[in-house]
Coordinates of C-alpha atoms in Angstrom, one line a residue:
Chain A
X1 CA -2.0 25.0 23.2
X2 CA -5.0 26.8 21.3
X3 CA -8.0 24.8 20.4
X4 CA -7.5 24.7 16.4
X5 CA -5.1 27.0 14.5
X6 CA -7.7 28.8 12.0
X7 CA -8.3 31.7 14.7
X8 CA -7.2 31.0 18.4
X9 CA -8.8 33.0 21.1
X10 CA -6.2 35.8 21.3
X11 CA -7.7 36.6 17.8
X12 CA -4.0 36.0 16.0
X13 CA -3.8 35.3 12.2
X14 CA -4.7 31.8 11.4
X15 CA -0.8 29.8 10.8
X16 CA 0.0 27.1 9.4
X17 CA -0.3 23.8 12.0
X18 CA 2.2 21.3 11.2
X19 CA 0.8 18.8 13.1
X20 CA -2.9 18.3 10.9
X21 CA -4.0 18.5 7.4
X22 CA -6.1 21.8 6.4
X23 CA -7.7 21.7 2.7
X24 CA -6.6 24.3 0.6
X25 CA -8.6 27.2 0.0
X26 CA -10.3 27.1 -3.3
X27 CA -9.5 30.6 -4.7
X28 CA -7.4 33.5 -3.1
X29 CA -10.5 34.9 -1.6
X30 CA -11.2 31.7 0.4
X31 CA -7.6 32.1 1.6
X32 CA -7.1 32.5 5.7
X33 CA -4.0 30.9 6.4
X34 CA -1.3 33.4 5.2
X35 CA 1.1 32.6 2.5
X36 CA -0.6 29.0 1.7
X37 CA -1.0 28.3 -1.6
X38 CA -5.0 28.0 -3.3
X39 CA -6.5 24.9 -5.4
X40 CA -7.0 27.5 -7.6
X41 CA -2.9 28.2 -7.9
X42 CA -1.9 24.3 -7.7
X43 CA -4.2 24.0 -10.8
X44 CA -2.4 26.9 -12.2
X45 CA 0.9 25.5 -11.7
X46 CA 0.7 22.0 -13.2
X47 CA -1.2 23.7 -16.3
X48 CA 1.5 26.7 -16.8
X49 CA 4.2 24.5 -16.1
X50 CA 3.6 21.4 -17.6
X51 CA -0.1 21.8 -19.4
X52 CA -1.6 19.3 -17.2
X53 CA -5.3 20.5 -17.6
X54 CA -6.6 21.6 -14.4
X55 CA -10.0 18.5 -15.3
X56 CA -7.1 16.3 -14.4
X57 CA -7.6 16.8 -11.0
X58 CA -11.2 17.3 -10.4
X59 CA -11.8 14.3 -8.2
X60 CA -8.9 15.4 -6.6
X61 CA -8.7 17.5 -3.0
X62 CA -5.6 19.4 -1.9
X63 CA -4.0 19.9 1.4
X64 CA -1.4 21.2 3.5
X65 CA 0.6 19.7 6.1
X66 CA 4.0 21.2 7.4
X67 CA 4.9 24.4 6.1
X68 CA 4.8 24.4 1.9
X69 CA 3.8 20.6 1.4
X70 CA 0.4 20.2 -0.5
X71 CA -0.7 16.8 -0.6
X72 CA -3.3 15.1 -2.9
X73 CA -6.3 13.0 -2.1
X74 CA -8.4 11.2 -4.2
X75 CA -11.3 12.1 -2.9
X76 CA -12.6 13.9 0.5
X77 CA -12.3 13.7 4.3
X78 CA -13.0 16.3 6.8
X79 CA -11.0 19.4 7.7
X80 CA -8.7 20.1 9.6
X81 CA -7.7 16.1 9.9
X82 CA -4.7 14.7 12.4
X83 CA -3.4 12.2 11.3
X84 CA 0.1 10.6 9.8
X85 CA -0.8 11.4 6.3
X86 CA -3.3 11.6 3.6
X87 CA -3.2 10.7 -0.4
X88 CA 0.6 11.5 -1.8
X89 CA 2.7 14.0 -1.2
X90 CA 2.2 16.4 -4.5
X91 CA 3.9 19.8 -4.4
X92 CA 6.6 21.9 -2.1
X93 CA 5.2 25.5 -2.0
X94 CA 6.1 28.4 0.2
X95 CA 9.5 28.8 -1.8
X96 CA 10.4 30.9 -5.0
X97 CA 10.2 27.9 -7.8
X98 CA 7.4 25.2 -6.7
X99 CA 8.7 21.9 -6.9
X100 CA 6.6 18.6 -7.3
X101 CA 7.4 15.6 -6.1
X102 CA 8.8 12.3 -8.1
X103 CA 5.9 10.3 -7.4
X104 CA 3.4 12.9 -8.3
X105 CA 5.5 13.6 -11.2
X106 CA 5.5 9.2 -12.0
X107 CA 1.8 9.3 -11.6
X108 CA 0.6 12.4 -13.4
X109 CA 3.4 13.1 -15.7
X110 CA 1.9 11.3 -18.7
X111 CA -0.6 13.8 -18.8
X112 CA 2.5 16.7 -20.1
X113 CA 3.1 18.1 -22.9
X114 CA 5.5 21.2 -21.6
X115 CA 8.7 20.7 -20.0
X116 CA 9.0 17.0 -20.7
X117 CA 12.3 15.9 -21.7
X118 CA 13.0 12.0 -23.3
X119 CA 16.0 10.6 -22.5
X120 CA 17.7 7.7 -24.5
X121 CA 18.2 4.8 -21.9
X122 CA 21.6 5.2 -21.0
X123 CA 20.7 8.9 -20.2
X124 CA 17.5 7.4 -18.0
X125 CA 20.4 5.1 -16.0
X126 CA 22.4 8.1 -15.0
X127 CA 19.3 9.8 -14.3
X128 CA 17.3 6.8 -11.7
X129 CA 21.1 6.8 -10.1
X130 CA 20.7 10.7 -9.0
X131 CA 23.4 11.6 -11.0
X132 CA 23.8 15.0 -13.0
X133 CA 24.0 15.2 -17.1
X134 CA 24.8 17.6 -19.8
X135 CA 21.8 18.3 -22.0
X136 CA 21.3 19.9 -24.8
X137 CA 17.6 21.9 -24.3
X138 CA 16.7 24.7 -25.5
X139 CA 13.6 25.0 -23.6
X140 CA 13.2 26.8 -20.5
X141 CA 15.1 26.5 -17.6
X142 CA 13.7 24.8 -14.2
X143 CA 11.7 21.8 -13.0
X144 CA 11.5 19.5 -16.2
X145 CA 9.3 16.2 -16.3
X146 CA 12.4 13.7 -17.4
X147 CA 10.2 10.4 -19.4
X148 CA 12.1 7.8 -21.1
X149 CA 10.7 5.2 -23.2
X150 CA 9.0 1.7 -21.7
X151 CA 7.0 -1.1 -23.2
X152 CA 6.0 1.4 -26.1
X153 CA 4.9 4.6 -24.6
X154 CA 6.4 7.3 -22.8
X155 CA 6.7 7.2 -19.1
X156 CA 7.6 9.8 -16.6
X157 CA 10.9 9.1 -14.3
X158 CA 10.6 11.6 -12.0
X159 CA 11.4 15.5 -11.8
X160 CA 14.7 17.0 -12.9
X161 CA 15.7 20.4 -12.7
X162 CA 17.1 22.3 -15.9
X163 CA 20.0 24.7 -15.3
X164 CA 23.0 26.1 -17.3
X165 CA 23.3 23.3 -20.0
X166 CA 22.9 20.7 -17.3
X167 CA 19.8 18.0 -16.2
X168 CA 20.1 17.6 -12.3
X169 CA 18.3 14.6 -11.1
X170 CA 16.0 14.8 -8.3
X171 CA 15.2 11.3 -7.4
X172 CA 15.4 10.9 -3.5
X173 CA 18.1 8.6 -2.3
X174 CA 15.5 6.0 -1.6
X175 CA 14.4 5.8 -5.1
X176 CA 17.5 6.0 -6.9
X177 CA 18.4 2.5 -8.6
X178 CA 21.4 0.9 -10.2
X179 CA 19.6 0.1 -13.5
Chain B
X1 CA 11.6 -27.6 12.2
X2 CA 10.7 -29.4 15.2
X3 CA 8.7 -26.7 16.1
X4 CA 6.4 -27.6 13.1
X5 CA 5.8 -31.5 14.5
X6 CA 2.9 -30.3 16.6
X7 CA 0.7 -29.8 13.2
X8 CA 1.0 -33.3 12.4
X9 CA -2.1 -34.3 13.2
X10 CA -3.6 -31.7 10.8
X11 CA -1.2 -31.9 7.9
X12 CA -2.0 -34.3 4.9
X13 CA 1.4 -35.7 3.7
X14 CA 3.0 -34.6 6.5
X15 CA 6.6 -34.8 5.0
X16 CA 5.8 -32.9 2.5
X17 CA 4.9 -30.4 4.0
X18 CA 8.2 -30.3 6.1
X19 CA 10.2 -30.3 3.2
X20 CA 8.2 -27.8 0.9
X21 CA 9.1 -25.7 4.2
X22 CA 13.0 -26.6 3.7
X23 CA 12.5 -25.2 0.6
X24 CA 13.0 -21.0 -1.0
X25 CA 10.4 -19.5 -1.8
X26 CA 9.8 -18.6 -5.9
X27 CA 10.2 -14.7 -6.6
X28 CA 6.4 -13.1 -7.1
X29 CA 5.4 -9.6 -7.7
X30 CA 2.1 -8.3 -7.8
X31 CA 1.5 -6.3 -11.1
X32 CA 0.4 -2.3 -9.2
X33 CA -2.6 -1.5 -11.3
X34 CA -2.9 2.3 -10.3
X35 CA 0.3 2.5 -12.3
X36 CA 0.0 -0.2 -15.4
X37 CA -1.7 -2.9 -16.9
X38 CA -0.4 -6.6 -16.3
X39 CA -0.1 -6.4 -20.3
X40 CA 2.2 -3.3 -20.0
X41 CA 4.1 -4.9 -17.2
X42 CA 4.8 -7.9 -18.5
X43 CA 6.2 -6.2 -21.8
X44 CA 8.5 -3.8 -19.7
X45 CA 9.6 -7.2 -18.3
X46 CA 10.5 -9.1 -21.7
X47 CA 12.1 -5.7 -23.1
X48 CA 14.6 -5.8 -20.3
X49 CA 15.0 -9.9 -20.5
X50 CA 12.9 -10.8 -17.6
X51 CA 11.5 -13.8 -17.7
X52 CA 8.1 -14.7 -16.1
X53 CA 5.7 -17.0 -15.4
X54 CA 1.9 -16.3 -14.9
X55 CA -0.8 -17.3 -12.3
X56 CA -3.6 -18.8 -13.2
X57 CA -5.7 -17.4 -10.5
X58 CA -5.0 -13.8 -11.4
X59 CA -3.3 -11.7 -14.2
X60 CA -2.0 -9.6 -11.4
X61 CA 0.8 -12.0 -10.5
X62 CA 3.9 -13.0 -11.8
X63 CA 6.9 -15.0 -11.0
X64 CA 9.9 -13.8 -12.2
X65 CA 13.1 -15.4 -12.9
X66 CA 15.2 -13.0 -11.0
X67 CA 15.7 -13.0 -7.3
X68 CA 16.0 -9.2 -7.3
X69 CA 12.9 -7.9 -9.0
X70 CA 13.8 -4.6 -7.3
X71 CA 16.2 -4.0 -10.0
X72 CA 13.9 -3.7 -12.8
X73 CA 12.7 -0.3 -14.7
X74 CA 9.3 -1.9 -14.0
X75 CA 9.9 -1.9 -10.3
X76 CA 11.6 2.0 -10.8
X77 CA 8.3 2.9 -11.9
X78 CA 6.0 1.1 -9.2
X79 CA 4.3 -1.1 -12.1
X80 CA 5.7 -4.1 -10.0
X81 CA 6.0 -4.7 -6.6
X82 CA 7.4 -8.0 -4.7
X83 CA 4.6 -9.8 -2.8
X84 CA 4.4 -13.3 -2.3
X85 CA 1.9 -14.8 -3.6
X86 CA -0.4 -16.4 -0.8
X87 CA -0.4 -12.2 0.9
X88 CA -2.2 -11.8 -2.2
X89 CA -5.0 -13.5 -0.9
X90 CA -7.3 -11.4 1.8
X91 CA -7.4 -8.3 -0.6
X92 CA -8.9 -10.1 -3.1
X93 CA -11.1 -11.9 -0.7
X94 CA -12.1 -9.0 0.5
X95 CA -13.0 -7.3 -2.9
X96 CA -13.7 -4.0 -1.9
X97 CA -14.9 -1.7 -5.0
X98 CA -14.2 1.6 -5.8
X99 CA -15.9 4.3 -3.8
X100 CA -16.1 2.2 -0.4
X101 CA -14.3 3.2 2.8
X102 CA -12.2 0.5 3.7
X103 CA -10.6 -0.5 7.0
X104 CA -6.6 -1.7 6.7
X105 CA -6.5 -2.4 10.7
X106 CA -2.3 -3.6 10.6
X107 CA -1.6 -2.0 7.3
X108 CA 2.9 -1.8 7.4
X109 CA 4.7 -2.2 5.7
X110 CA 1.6 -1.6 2.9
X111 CA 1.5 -4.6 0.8
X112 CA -1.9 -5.0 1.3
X113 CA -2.7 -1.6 1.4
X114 CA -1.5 -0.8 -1.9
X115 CA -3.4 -3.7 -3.0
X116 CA -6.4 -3.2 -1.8
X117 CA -6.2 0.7 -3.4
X118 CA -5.6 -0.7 -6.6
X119 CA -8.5 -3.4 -6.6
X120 CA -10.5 0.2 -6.0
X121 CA -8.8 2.2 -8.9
X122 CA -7.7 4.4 -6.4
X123 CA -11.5 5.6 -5.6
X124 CA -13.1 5.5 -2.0
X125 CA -11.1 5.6 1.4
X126 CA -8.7 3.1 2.8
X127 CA -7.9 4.2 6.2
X128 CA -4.3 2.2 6.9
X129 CA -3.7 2.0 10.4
X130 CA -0.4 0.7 12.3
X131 CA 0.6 1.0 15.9
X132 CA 4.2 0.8 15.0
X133 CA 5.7 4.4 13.6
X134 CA 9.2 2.8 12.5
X135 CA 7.0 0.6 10.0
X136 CA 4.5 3.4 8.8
X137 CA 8.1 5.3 7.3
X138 CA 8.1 1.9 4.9
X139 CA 3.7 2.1 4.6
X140 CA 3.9 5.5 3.5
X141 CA 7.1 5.1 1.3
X142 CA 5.5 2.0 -0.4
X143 CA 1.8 3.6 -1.0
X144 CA 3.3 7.1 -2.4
X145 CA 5.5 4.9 -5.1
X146 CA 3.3 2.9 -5.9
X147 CA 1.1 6.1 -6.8
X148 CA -2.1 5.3 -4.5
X149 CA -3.9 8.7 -3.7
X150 CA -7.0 6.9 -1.6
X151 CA -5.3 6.2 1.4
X152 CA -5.2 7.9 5.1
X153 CA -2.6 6.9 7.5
X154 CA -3.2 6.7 11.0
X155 CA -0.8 5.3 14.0
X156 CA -2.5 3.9 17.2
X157 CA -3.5 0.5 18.6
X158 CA -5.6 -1.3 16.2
X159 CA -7.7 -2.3 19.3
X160 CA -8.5 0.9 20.3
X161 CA -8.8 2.4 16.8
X162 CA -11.1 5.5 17.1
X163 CA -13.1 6.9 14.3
X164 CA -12.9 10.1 15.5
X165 CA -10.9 11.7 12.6
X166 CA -13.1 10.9 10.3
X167 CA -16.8 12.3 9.3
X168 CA -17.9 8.5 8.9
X169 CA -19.2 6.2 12.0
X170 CA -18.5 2.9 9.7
X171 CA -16.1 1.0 7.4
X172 CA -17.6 -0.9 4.7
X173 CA -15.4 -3.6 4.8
X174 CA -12.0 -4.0 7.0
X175 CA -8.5 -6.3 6.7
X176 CA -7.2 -7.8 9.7
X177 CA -3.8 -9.3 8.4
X178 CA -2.6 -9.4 12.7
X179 CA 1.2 -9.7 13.8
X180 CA 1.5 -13.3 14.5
X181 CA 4.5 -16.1 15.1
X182 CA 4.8 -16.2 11.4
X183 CA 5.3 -20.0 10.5
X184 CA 4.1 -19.7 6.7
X185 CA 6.9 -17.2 5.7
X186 CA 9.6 -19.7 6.7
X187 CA 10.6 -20.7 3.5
X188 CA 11.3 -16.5 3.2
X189 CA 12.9 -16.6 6.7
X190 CA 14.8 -19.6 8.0
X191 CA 15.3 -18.5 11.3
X192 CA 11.5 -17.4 12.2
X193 CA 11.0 -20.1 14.4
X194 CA 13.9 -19.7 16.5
X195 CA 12.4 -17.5 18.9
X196 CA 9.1 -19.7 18.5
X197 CA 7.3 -20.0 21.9
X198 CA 4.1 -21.5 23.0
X199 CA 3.9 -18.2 25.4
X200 CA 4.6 -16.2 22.5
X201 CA 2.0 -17.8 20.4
X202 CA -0.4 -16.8 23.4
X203 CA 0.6 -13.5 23.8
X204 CA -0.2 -12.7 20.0
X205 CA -3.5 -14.6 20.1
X206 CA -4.7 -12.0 22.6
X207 CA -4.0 -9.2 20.6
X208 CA -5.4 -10.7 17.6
X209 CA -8.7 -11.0 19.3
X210 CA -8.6 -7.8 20.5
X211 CA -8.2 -6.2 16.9
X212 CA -10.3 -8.7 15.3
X213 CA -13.3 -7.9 17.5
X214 CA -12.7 -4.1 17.1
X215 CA -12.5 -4.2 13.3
X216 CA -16.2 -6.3 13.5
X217 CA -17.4 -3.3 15.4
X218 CA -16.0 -0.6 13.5
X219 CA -17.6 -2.2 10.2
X220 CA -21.3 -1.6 9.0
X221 CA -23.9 -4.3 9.6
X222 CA -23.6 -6.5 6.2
X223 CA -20.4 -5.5 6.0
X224 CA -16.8 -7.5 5.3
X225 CA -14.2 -8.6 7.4
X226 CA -11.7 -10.5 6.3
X227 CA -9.2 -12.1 8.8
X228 CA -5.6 -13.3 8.0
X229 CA -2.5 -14.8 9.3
X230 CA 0.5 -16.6 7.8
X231 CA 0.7 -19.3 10.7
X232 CA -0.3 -22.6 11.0
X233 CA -0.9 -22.1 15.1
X234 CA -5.1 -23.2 15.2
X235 CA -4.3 -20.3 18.7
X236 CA -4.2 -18.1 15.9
X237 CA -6.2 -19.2 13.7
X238 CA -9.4 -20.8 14.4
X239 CA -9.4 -20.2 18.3
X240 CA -9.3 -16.0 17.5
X241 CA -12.3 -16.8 14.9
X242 CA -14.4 -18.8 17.9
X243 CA -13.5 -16.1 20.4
X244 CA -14.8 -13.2 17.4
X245 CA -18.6 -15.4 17.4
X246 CA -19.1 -15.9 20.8
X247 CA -18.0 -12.0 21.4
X248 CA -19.1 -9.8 18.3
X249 CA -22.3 -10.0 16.2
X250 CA -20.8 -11.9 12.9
X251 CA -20.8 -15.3 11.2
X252 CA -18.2 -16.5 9.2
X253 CA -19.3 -17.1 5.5
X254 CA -17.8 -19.3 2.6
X255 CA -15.3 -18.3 0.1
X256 CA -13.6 -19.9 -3.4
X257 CA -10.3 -19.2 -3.7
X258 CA -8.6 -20.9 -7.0
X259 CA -5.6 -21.9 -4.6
X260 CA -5.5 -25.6 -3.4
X261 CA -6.5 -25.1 0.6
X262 CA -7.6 -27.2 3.4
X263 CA -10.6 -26.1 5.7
X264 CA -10.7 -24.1 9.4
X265 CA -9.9 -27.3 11.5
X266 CA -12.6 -27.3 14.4
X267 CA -10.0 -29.4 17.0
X268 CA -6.7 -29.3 17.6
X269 CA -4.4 -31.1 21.2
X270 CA -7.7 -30.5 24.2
X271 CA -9.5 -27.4 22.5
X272 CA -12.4 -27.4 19.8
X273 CA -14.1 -24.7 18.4
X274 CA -17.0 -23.8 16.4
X275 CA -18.0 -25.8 13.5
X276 CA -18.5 -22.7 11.5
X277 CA -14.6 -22.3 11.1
X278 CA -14.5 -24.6 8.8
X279 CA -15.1 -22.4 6.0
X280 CA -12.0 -20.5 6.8
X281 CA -9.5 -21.9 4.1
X282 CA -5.7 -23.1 5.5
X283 CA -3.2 -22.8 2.8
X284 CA -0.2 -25.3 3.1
X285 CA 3.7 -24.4 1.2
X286 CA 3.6 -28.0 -0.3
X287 CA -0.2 -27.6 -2.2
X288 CA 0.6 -24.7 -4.2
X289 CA 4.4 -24.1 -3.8
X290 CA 3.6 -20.8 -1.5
X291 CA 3.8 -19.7 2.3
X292 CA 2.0 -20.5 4.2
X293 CA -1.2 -18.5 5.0
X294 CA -4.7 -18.7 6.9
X295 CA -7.5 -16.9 5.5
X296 CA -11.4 -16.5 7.0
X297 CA -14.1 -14.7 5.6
X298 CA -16.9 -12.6 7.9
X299 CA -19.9 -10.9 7.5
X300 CA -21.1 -8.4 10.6
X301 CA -24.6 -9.1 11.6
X302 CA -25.1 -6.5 14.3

């Protein structure tokens, strides 16, 4: 057991501890822990992907607990931190395409403008029940922001992923509903 | 319901009382303000043919005329979430504004929690603590839902809670909603009382004392604890609140509540306790067509 994992005693590479919370780096130059992703980059992602301006989240602090998972406080504690968890899980990194998550998606989805597909109702349905659709989209392929209409305004159902013609939904089983 | 005949002495319209506790519970959300605006909700609700009926005590929450309110878009979205109404109580007693740090000492399955987050906008710290890691699956599932971003979970014994994580020595104000022998969620539960003991009822006091007194020391001088059960058992109730005075620098201090209540009772079979419990407020099924709930107000003076 070493002390902390940003530089043990043998003098190995800082990893990735699954077992506490480490705030992300701000910029790649801040960067110790290989292969973990930067504020800077999380920014990047939501504004490439979905043009969620990166002031969205300036109250916001990002961390990393288990290998890939950034989660997002509102707000600051101190780093490293071990405990159960901390703010909502936000983003899976460490993988080719990032993915975020359906409640970061409910709860800061309103803000896109880019990959944001409305479905009629019905479509909504077979989407909350995990099920797969045909779709006609002619925008780019990948992680979509799904919205359907409620009480007069758009509002985000969760993440679905765009591939060959087809709208896969990505609601957990223990958020899928029978609508 | 036998089990109830020992509060006799202290219930008003006693058989009332029994049979308000015969009786099901109405279906009440509380409307998640991180996520929408009870104007928003309630529109969501009357597109979909939900009918509801307001509070007057808060715009928060709703009875609806559905016994499943799970199976609404407006539940799908975490703009609703089922709470009953009296467990809406110590949050808003409590009142903690945004930017404080805020201690949730039995925080599962995250009711309160999520409440208490919202009555912050989402701003400031609310440390949710449970000892039981089965229940923190349902704390955490609840608060990510429901959108909160505030909150940090932690799992140990509320009476040994450590502030050792954190870079802060204090809470500004802390919940202590304890484990108890649950005899105001009967109405929810018919059969809660059928592993009702007097040992039991014992047992639990003692940790609620222990948790109680550690929440008072692990919140700032001035600061806000609110304590809460939903039991009628005074063991519970006023006796853990004498215990806190004698043991921990506090006072309890008055509260309004725009719910019909009855006061701390300061005797009950051989014991009596401090007068001062008298401002903590009982709240009876057959006043307000609710659980039943105990709620007491303190203010740490050391």
């Amino acid at each position: 057991m070493t002390e902390q994992s940003n530089g043990g005693p043998t003098g190995d590479a800082p990893t990735n501890d699954g077992q506490q919370f480490d705030r992300l780096p701000a910029t790649a130059d801040d960067r110790e822990v290989e292969g973990r992703a930067t504020r800077e980059e999380v920014l990047d992602w939501w504004d490439q992907r979905f043009a969620i301006r990166p002031e969205t989240f300036e109250e916001y602090s990002f961390w990393e607990k288990g290998k890939g998972k950034i989660w997002i406080l509102h707000g600051e504690v101190s780093s490293p931190i071990r405990i159960e968890a901390l703010g909502m899980k936000f983003l899976r990194t460490r993988q080719e395409h990032w993915k975020p998550t359906t409640n970061a998606v409910q709860r800061f989805g309103r803000e896109a403008t880019k990959n944001v597909v409305e479905l009629t109702r019905e479509e909504a349905r077979r989407f909350v029940r995990g099920e797969d659709q045909e779709l006609d989209w002619d925008g780019d392929w990948g992680y979509l922001v799904a919205t359907h209409d409620l009480a007069g305004e758009r509002e985000p159902l969760g993440v679905g992923l765009f591939v060959h013609g087809e709208l896969k939904s990505l609601v957990p089983k223990g958020r899928q509903r029978d609508l | 319901m036998e089990k109830l005949e020992r509060y006799e002495p202290l219930v008003e319209e006693f058989d009332a009382f029994l049979d308000a506790c015969q009786r099901p519970l109405p279906s009440v959300v509380r409307v998640n303000t991180i996520k929408a605006t009870p104007e928003r909700a309630r529109a969501a609700l009357d597109d979909e043919g939900v009918g509801w009926t307001g509070r007057e005590w808060s715009d928060a929450v709703l009875e609806l005329d559905t016994d499943n309110p799970g199976s609404t878009w407006a539940s799908y979205h975490g703009w609703i979430h089922g709470q009953e109404e009296v467990s809406a109580i110590p949050a808003e007693v409590l009142a903690p504004e945004p930017g404080e740090r805020v201690w949730d000492a039995c925080a599962a399955p995250g009711s309160k929690t999520t409440q208490l987050a919202a009555l912050m906008d989402d701003e400031g710290l609310v440390v949710a603590n449970d000892n039981n890691l089965g229940r923190l699956s349902a704390l955490r599932f609840n608060t990510e839902r429901l959108g909160v971003t505030n909150t940090a979970v932690t799992n140990t014994d509320s009476r040994n809670f450590s502030l050792k994580p954190f870079d802060f020595d204090s809470f500004d104000k802390a919940l202590v909603d304890v484990p108890c022998s649950c005899e105001g969620t009967i109405r929810k539960n018919p059969t809660t009382l059928d592993d009702w003991s007097l040992n039991h009822v014992r047992s639990v006091a003692g940790v609620q004392k222990g948790i109680l007194t550690r929440a008072i020391q692990a919140t700032k001088e001035g600061g806000t604890v609110v304590y809460s059960t939903c039991t009628f058992a005074p063991e519970e109730n006023e006796a853990v609140l004498d215990y806190a005075l004698d043991a921990e620098d506090c006072r309890l201090v008055e509260f309004d509540f725009p719910l019909d209540s009855r006061p701390g009772v300061t005797e009950f079979e051989d014991e009596s306790y401090d007068e001062s419990v008298r401002k903590a407020k009982r709240f009876y099924p057959h006043h307000n067509d609710t659980g039943g709930f105990f709620c007491a107000k303190l203010e740490v003076t050391g």
